[in-house]
Amino acid sequence: MSGLLPVAASTQADKVDLIFYSLLVLAGLITFLVFGLILFFAVRYRRGSRASRANMPKFLSKEIEIGWTLATLLTFLFVFWWASSADLSALVPPKGALDVHVLAKQWMWKVEHSNGAREINELHVPINKPVRLLMRSQDVIHSFFVAAFRIKQDVVPGRENQTWFQATKLGTFPLLCAEYCGTDHSVMRGRILVMRPEDYAAWLTAQPEGDDLAHRGAALFVSSGCSGCHAGSSKVHAPKLSGLYGRTVQLSDGRTVIADDAYIRDSILQPKRDIVAGYEPIMPSFSGILDDGEVQSLIAYIRAQRGPPETRK
Ligand code: CUA
């Protein structure tokens, strides 16, 4: 049945295809059954035919009725469980995945690797290695769609959307934006280049060093004024951010939160929302002052200052 779907080039693709073809066969069988019965009855009970129109035997009207109702109900419950559980596992990236930052904007995909290498409308990845995409949009909703990997993830402004994949075939695969996002939506395309691990390593080291996300974040931390209060040396009574990432934070209203990307982002843009216990709500909002890329850099900077794993709670 190859040719019906795009080439399958990720671990996820095989699962999705199995579900797709199974549903196709199931739906096909049911369609044939229903239309076969329609045809059969139309001929058998046509006007003038001598077929008996007496009441059905009792077991037909009861046991068979209950039987086929239950059978279809259970079949479709099973299909629902099967398809959705395969989909849920697709949401959780395996440990040790390669992190890649993606920034979507009208009308391009900007990509940044953890060592600072940057690309536009291209993404180089190694084969057989899970890759986690941390995605943000600078303006409107875009959707990261790679048919060959069977992944499609909306990128919604104001939040970080994640998806992941593990490529299983070498080659170049088209990346499309699958959410209408304005005039040039149709040209918001890119390519995923899946390489041998050694080629990927060579490619990565050959990229210009660039100032990586965390480094840019460090510069912004000073130039935007964050360091005035939040640097370790500051005299202002404000939460210090070194070692914060990944920790549990006690809030003044009694709740606790994990200091993850979303929390740090909210703290920058809506600082009055979650006040850390023991501090005054004096921080101004940076909404409209910092753009999404800048917030992403600041988060990367704070993430880079997390403690070693054994000291983290
Ligand atoms: Cu971006 Cu459509």
CSV table of C-alpha atoms and ligand atoms in Angstrom, one decimal:
chain,number,residue,atom,x,y,z
A,1,MET,CA,0.0,0.0,0.0
A,2,SER,CA,3.0,2.3,-0.3
A,3,GLY,CA,2.3,5.4,-2.3
A,4,LEU,CA,-0.9,6.1,-0.5
A,5,LEU,CA,0.9,8.0,2.3
A,6,PRO,CA,4.2,10.0,2.3
A,7,VAL,CA,7.3,8.0,3.1
A,8,ALA,CA,7.4,7.0,6.8
A,9,ALA,CA,10.6,8.3,8.3
A,10,SER,CA,10.1,8.3,12.1
A,11,THR,CA,9.3,6.0,14.9
A,12,GLN,CA,6.0,7.7,15.3
A,13,ALA,CA,5.2,7.3,11.6
A,14,ASP,CA,4.9,3.5,11.8
A,15,LYS,CA,2.5,3.7,14.7
A,16,VAL,CA,0.3,6.3,13.0
A,17,ASP,CA,0.3,4.3,9.7
A,18,LEU,CA,-0.7,1.1,11.5
A,19,ILE,CA,-3.7,2.9,13.0
A,20,PHE,CA,-4.5,4.5,9.7
A,21,TYR,CA,-4.5,1.3,7.7
A,22,SER,CA,-6.4,-0.6,10.4
A,23,LEU,CA,-9.1,2.1,10.5
A,24,LEU,CA,-9.2,2.0,6.7
A,25,VAL,CA,-9.7,-1.7,6.6
A,26,LEU,CA,-12.3,-1.6,9.4
A,27,ALA,CA,-14.2,1.2,7.8
A,28,GLY,CA,-14.0,-0.6,4.5
A,29,LEU,CA,-15.4,-3.9,5.9
A,30,ILE,CA,-18.3,-2.0,7.6
A,31,THR,CA,-19.1,-0.1,4.4
A,32,PHE,CA,-19.2,-3.3,2.4
A,33,LEU,CA,-21.3,-5.0,5.0
A,34,VAL,CA,-23.8,-2.1,5.1
A,35,PHE,CA,-24.1,-1.6,1.4
A,36,GLY,CA,-24.2,-5.4,0.8
A,37,LEU,CA,-27.1,-5.7,3.2
A,38,ILE,CA,-28.9,-2.7,1.5
A,39,LEU,CA,-28.5,-4.4,-1.9
A,40,PHE,CA,-29.5,-7.8,-0.5
A,41,PHE,CA,-32.7,-6.5,1.2
A,42,ALA,CA,-33.5,-4.3,-1.8
A,43,VAL,CA,-33.6,-7.3,-4.1
A,44,ARG,CA,-35.1,-9.7,-1.6
A,45,TYR,CA,-38.0,-7.4,-0.5
A,46,ARG,CA,-38.5,-5.7,-3.9
A,47,ARG,CA,-42.2,-5.0,-4.8
A,48,GLY,CA,-43.8,-8.2,-5.9
A,49,SER,CA,-41.3,-10.6,-4.4
A,50,ARG,CA,-42.6,-13.6,-2.6
A,51,ALA,CA,-40.2,-13.3,0.4
A,52,SER,CA,-41.8,-13.8,3.8
A,53,ARG,CA,-42.7,-10.5,5.6
A,54,ALA,CA,-43.8,-12.3,8.8
A,55,ASN,CA,-42.3,-11.3,12.2
A,56,MET,CA,-38.7,-12.2,12.7
A,57,PRO,CA,-37.8,-15.3,14.9
A,58,LYS,CA,-37.5,-14.2,18.5
A,59,PHE,CA,-33.7,-14.8,18.9
A,60,LEU,CA,-33.1,-12.6,15.9
A,61,SER,CA,-34.9,-9.7,17.3
A,62,LYS,CA,-33.4,-9.9,20.7
A,63,GLU,CA,-30.1,-11.7,21.1
A,64,ILE,CA,-28.7,-10.6,17.7
A,65,GLU,CA,-29.9,-7.1,18.2
A,66,ILE,CA,-28.1,-6.8,21.6
A,67,GLY,CA,-25.1,-8.7,20.2
A,68,TRP,CA,-24.3,-6.5,17.3
A,69,THR,CA,-25.0,-3.3,19.2
A,70,LEU,CA,-22.5,-4.4,21.9
A,71,ALA,CA,-20.0,-5.6,19.3
A,72,THR,CA,-19.9,-2.3,17.4
A,73,LEU,CA,-19.8,-0.3,20.7
A,74,LEU,CA,-16.8,-2.3,22.0
A,75,THR,CA,-15.1,-2.1,18.6
A,76,PHE,CA,-15.3,1.6,18.5
A,77,LEU,CA,-14.4,2.0,22.2
A,78,PHE,CA,-11.3,-0.1,21.5
A,79,VAL,CA,-10.4,2.0,18.4
A,80,PHE,CA,-10.8,5.2,20.5
A,81,TRP,CA,-8.5,3.8,23.3
A,82,TRP,CA,-6.0,2.5,20.8
A,83,ALA,CA,-5.7,5.6,18.7
A,84,SER,CA,-5.7,8.0,21.6
A,85,SER,CA,-3.1,6.1,23.7
A,86,ALA,CA,-0.7,6.0,20.8
A,87,ASP,CA,-1.3,9.8,20.5
A,88,LEU,CA,-0.6,10.4,24.2
A,89,SER,CA,2.7,8.7,24.1
A,90,ALA,CA,3.7,11.0,21.3
A,91,LEU,CA,3.4,13.9,23.6
A,92,VAL,CA,6.1,12.8,26.0
A,93,PRO,CA,9.7,13.0,24.7
A,94,PRO,CA,12.1,10.3,25.9
A,95,LYS,CA,14.8,11.3,28.4
A,96,GLY,CA,18.0,12.4,26.8
A,97,ALA,CA,16.4,13.9,23.8
A,98,LEU,CA,18.3,16.6,21.8
A,99,ASP,CA,16.7,20.0,22.5
A,100,VAL,CA,16.1,22.3,19.6
A,101,HIS,CA,14.5,25.7,20.0
A,102,VAL,CA,12.1,26.7,17.2
A,103,LEU,CA,10.7,30.2,16.8
A,104,ALA,CA,7.8,30.6,14.3
A,105,LYS,CA,7.0,34.0,12.8
A,106,GLN,CA,5.4,35.4,9.7
A,107,TRP,CA,6.6,33.7,7.6
A,108,MET,CA,9.6,31.6,8.5
A,109,TRP,CA,10.9,28.9,10.9
A,110,LYS,CA,13.9,30.0,12.9
A,111,VAL,CA,15.8,27.2,14.6
A,112,GLU,CA,18.4,27.3,17.3
A,113,HIS,CA,20.5,24.3,18.4
A,114,SER,CA,21.7,24.0,22.0
A,115,ASN,CA,25.3,25.0,21.0
A,116,GLY,CA,24.0,28.2,19.5
A,117,ALA,CA,24.0,27.1,15.8
A,118,ARG,CA,21.2,28.8,14.0
A,119,GLU,CA,19.2,28.0,10.9
A,120,ILE,CA,16.3,29.4,9.0
A,121,ASN,CA,13.8,27.1,7.3
A,122,GLU,CA,16.1,24.2,7.8
A,123,LEU,CA,16.7,21.7,10.6
A,124,HIS,CA,19.6,19.4,10.6
A,125,VAL,CA,19.1,16.3,12.9
A,126,PRO,CA,20.9,13.0,13.5
A,127,ILE,CA,19.2,9.8,12.6
A,128,ASN,CA,17.9,7.4,15.4
A,129,LYS,CA,18.1,10.0,18.1
A,130,PRO,CA,15.1,11.6,19.8
A,131,VAL,CA,14.8,15.3,19.1
A,132,ARG,CA,12.6,17.5,21.3
A,133,LEU,CA,11.3,20.8,19.8
A,134,LEU,CA,10.7,23.7,22.1
A,135,MET,CA,8.5,26.0,20.0
A,136,ARG,CA,7.3,29.5,20.3
A,137,SER,CA,5.5,31.8,18.0
A,138,GLN,CA,6.3,35.5,17.8
A,139,ASP,CA,3.0,36.6,16.2
A,140,VAL,CA,0.1,34.3,15.2
A,141,ILE,CA,-0.7,30.6,15.4
A,142,HIS,CA,1.5,28.5,13.1
A,143,SER,CA,1.7,24.7,12.9
A,144,PHE,CA,4.9,22.6,12.6
A,145,PHE,CA,4.0,19.8,10.2
A,146,VAL,CA,6.3,17.1,8.9
A,147,ALA,CA,4.3,14.6,7.0
A,148,ALA,CA,7.2,12.1,6.8
A,149,PHE,CA,7.4,12.0,10.6
A,150,ARG,CA,3.6,12.1,11.1
A,151,ILE,CA,3.9,15.0,13.5
A,152,LYS,CA,1.9,18.2,13.5
A,153,GLN,CA,2.0,20.6,16.4
A,154,ASP,CA,0.4,24.0,16.6
A,155,VAL,CA,2.6,26.8,17.8
A,156,VAL,CA,0.5,29.2,19.8
A,157,PRO,CA,1.7,32.7,20.7
A,158,GLY,CA,2.1,33.1,24.5
A,159,ARG,CA,3.0,29.6,25.3
A,160,GLU,CA,5.7,27.0,24.7
A,161,ASN,CA,4.5,24.1,22.6
A,162,GLN,CA,6.6,20.9,22.5
A,163,THR,CA,6.7,18.0,20.2
A,164,TRP,CA,9.4,15.4,19.5
A,165,PHE,CA,10.4,12.9,16.8
A,166,GLN,CA,13.0,10.3,16.2
A,167,ALA,CA,14.0,10.1,12.5
A,168,THR,CA,14.6,6.6,11.1
A,169,LYS,CA,15.6,7.4,7.5
A,170,LEU,CA,18.4,9.5,6.1
A,171,GLY,CA,17.3,12.2,3.7
A,172,THR,CA,15.5,15.5,3.3
A,173,PHE,CA,11.9,15.8,4.3
A,174,PRO,CA,9.6,18.8,3.8
A,175,LEU,CA,8.4,20.9,6.7
A,176,LEU,CA,5.2,22.9,6.2
A,177,CYS,CA,3.2,25.4,8.2
A,178,ALA,CA,-0.2,23.8,8.6
A,179,GLU,CA,-2.1,26.7,10.1
A,180,TYR,CA,-3.3,29.6,7.9
A,181,CYS,CA,-1.1,32.4,9.2
A,182,GLY,CA,-1.5,35.3,6.7
A,183,THR,CA,-0.4,36.3,3.2
A,184,ASP,CA,2.7,34.1,2.8
A,185,HIS,CA,1.4,31.1,4.8
A,186,SER,CA,1.8,28.9,1.7
A,187,VAL,CA,5.6,29.7,1.4
A,188,MET,CA,6.3,29.1,5.1
A,189,ARG,CA,8.1,25.9,4.3
A,190,GLY,CA,11.4,24.3,5.3
A,191,ARG,CA,13.3,21.1,5.2
A,192,ILE,CA,14.4,18.6,7.8
A,193,LEU,CA,17.8,17.1,6.9
A,194,VAL,CA,18.4,13.8,8.6
A,195,MET,CA,22.1,12.9,8.8
A,196,ARG,CA,24.4,10.2,10.0
A,197,PRO,CA,25.5,10.9,13.6
A,198,GLU,CA,29.1,11.6,12.4
A,199,ASP,CA,27.9,13.9,9.6
A,200,TYR,CA,25.7,15.7,12.0
A,201,ALA,CA,28.5,16.2,14.5
A,202,ALA,CA,30.7,17.5,11.7
A,203,TRP,CA,27.9,19.8,10.5
A,204,LEU,CA,27.3,21.2,14.0
A,205,THR,CA,30.9,22.0,14.7
A,206,ALA,CA,31.3,23.7,11.3
A,207,GLN,CA,28.5,26.1,12.2
A,208,PRO,CA,29.6,29.6,13.3
A,209,GLU,CA,29.6,29.7,17.0
A,210,GLY,CA,27.1,32.6,17.3
A,211,ASP,CA,25.9,33.9,20.6
A,212,ASP,CA,23.8,31.1,21.8
A,213,LEU,CA,20.4,31.5,23.5
A,214,ALA,CA,21.7,31.4,27.1
A,215,HIS,CA,24.5,33.9,26.3
A,216,ARG,CA,22.1,36.3,24.7
A,217,GLY,CA,19.9,35.8,27.7
A,218,ALA,CA,22.8,36.7,30.0
A,219,ALA,CA,23.3,40.0,28.1
A,220,LEU,CA,19.6,40.8,28.2
A,221,PHE,CA,19.5,40.0,31.9
A,222,VAL,CA,21.8,43.0,32.4
A,223,SER,CA,20.6,45.3,29.6
A,224,SER,CA,16.8,44.9,30.5
A,225,GLY,CA,17.5,45.7,34.1
A,226,CYS,CA,16.7,42.2,35.5
A,227,SER,CA,20.1,42.1,37.2
A,228,GLY,CA,19.4,45.3,39.2
A,229,CYS,CA,17.1,43.2,41.5
A,230,HIS,CA,17.7,39.5,40.7
A,231,ALA,CA,21.5,39.2,40.5
A,232,GLY,CA,23.1,37.4,43.4
A,233,SER,CA,24.9,40.6,44.4
A,234,SER,CA,21.8,42.9,44.3
A,235,LYS,CA,20.7,44.6,47.6
A,236,VAL,CA,17.1,44.7,46.5
A,237,HIS,CA,14.9,42.1,48.2
A,238,ALA,CA,14.0,40.0,45.1
A,239,PRO,CA,14.2,36.3,44.4
A,240,LYS,CA,17.7,35.2,43.2
A,241,LEU,CA,17.5,33.2,40.1
A,242,SER,CA,20.6,31.1,40.3
A,243,GLY,CA,19.7,27.4,40.8
A,244,LEU,CA,16.0,28.3,40.6
A,245,TYR,CA,15.2,26.3,37.5
A,246,GLY,CA,13.4,23.0,38.2
A,247,ARG,CA,12.9,23.8,41.9
A,248,THR,CA,9.6,23.9,43.7
A,249,VAL,CA,8.6,27.5,44.6
A,250,GLN,CA,6.4,28.4,47.5
A,251,LEU,CA,4.0,31.2,46.6
A,252,SER,CA,2.5,33.8,48.9
A,253,ASP,CA,-1.0,32.4,48.6
A,254,GLY,CA,0.1,29.0,49.8
A,255,ARG,CA,0.3,27.3,46.4
A,256,THR,CA,3.5,25.8,45.1
A,257,VAL,CA,4.8,25.7,41.5
A,258,ILE,CA,7.6,24.1,39.7
A,259,ALA,CA,10.0,26.7,38.2
A,260,ASP,CA,9.7,25.5,34.6
A,261,ASP,CA,9.7,27.5,31.3
A,262,ALA,CA,6.1,28.4,31.6
A,263,TYR,CA,6.5,29.7,35.2
A,264,ILE,CA,9.5,31.8,34.3
A,265,ARG,CA,7.8,33.2,31.3
A,266,ASP,CA,4.7,34.1,33.3
A,267,SER,CA,6.9,35.7,35.9
A,268,ILE,CA,8.4,38.0,33.3
A,269,LEU,CA,5.3,38.9,31.5
A,270,GLN,CA,2.7,38.8,34.3
A,271,PRO,CA,4.8,39.2,37.5
A,272,LYS,CA,1.7,40.0,39.7
A,273,ARG,CA,0.2,36.6,39.1
A,274,ASP,CA,2.4,34.3,41.1
A,275,ILE,CA,4.1,36.1,44.0
A,276,VAL,CA,6.9,34.2,45.7
A,277,ALA,CA,6.3,33.8,49.4
A,278,GLY,CA,8.2,36.5,51.4
A,279,TYR,CA,8.4,39.0,48.6
A,280,GLU,CA,6.5,42.1,47.6
A,281,PRO,CA,4.7,42.4,44.2
A,282,ILE,CA,7.0,45.2,43.0
A,283,MET,CA,8.2,43.8,39.7
A,284,PRO,CA,6.9,45.6,36.6
A,285,SER,CA,5.6,43.5,33.6
A,286,PHE,CA,7.9,43.1,30.6
A,287,SER,CA,5.0,42.3,28.3
A,288,GLY,CA,5.4,44.5,25.2
A,289,ILE,CA,9.0,45.3,26.1
A,290,LEU,CA,10.6,42.0,25.5
A,291,ASP,CA,9.6,40.0,22.4
A,292,ASP,CA,9.2,36.2,22.3
A,293,GLY,CA,12.8,35.6,21.2
A,294,GLU,CA,14.1,37.7,24.0
A,295,VAL,CA,11.9,35.9,26.6
A,296,GLN,CA,13.1,32.6,25.2
A,297,SER,CA,16.8,33.7,25.7
A,298,LEU,CA,16.1,34.8,29.3
A,299,ILE,CA,14.5,31.5,30.1
A,300,ALA,CA,17.5,29.7,28.5
A,301,TYR,CA,19.8,31.8,30.6
A,302,ILE,CA,18.0,30.9,33.8
A,303,ARG,CA,17.8,27.3,32.8
A,304,ALA,CA,21.5,27.2,32.2
A,305,GLN,CA,22.0,28.3,35.9
A,306,ARG,CA,20.3,25.3,37.3
A,307,GLY,CA,22.3,23.3,39.8
A,308,PRO,CA,23.7,19.9,39.1
A,309,PRO,CA,21.0,17.2,39.1
A,310,GLU,CA,21.9,15.7,42.5
A,311,THR,CA,21.3,19.0,44.3
A,312,ARG,CA,18.0,19.6,42.6
A,313,LYS,CA,14.9,18.7,44.5
B,1,CUA,CU1,2.8,29.9,9.5
B,1,CUA,CU2,0.9,29.2,8.2
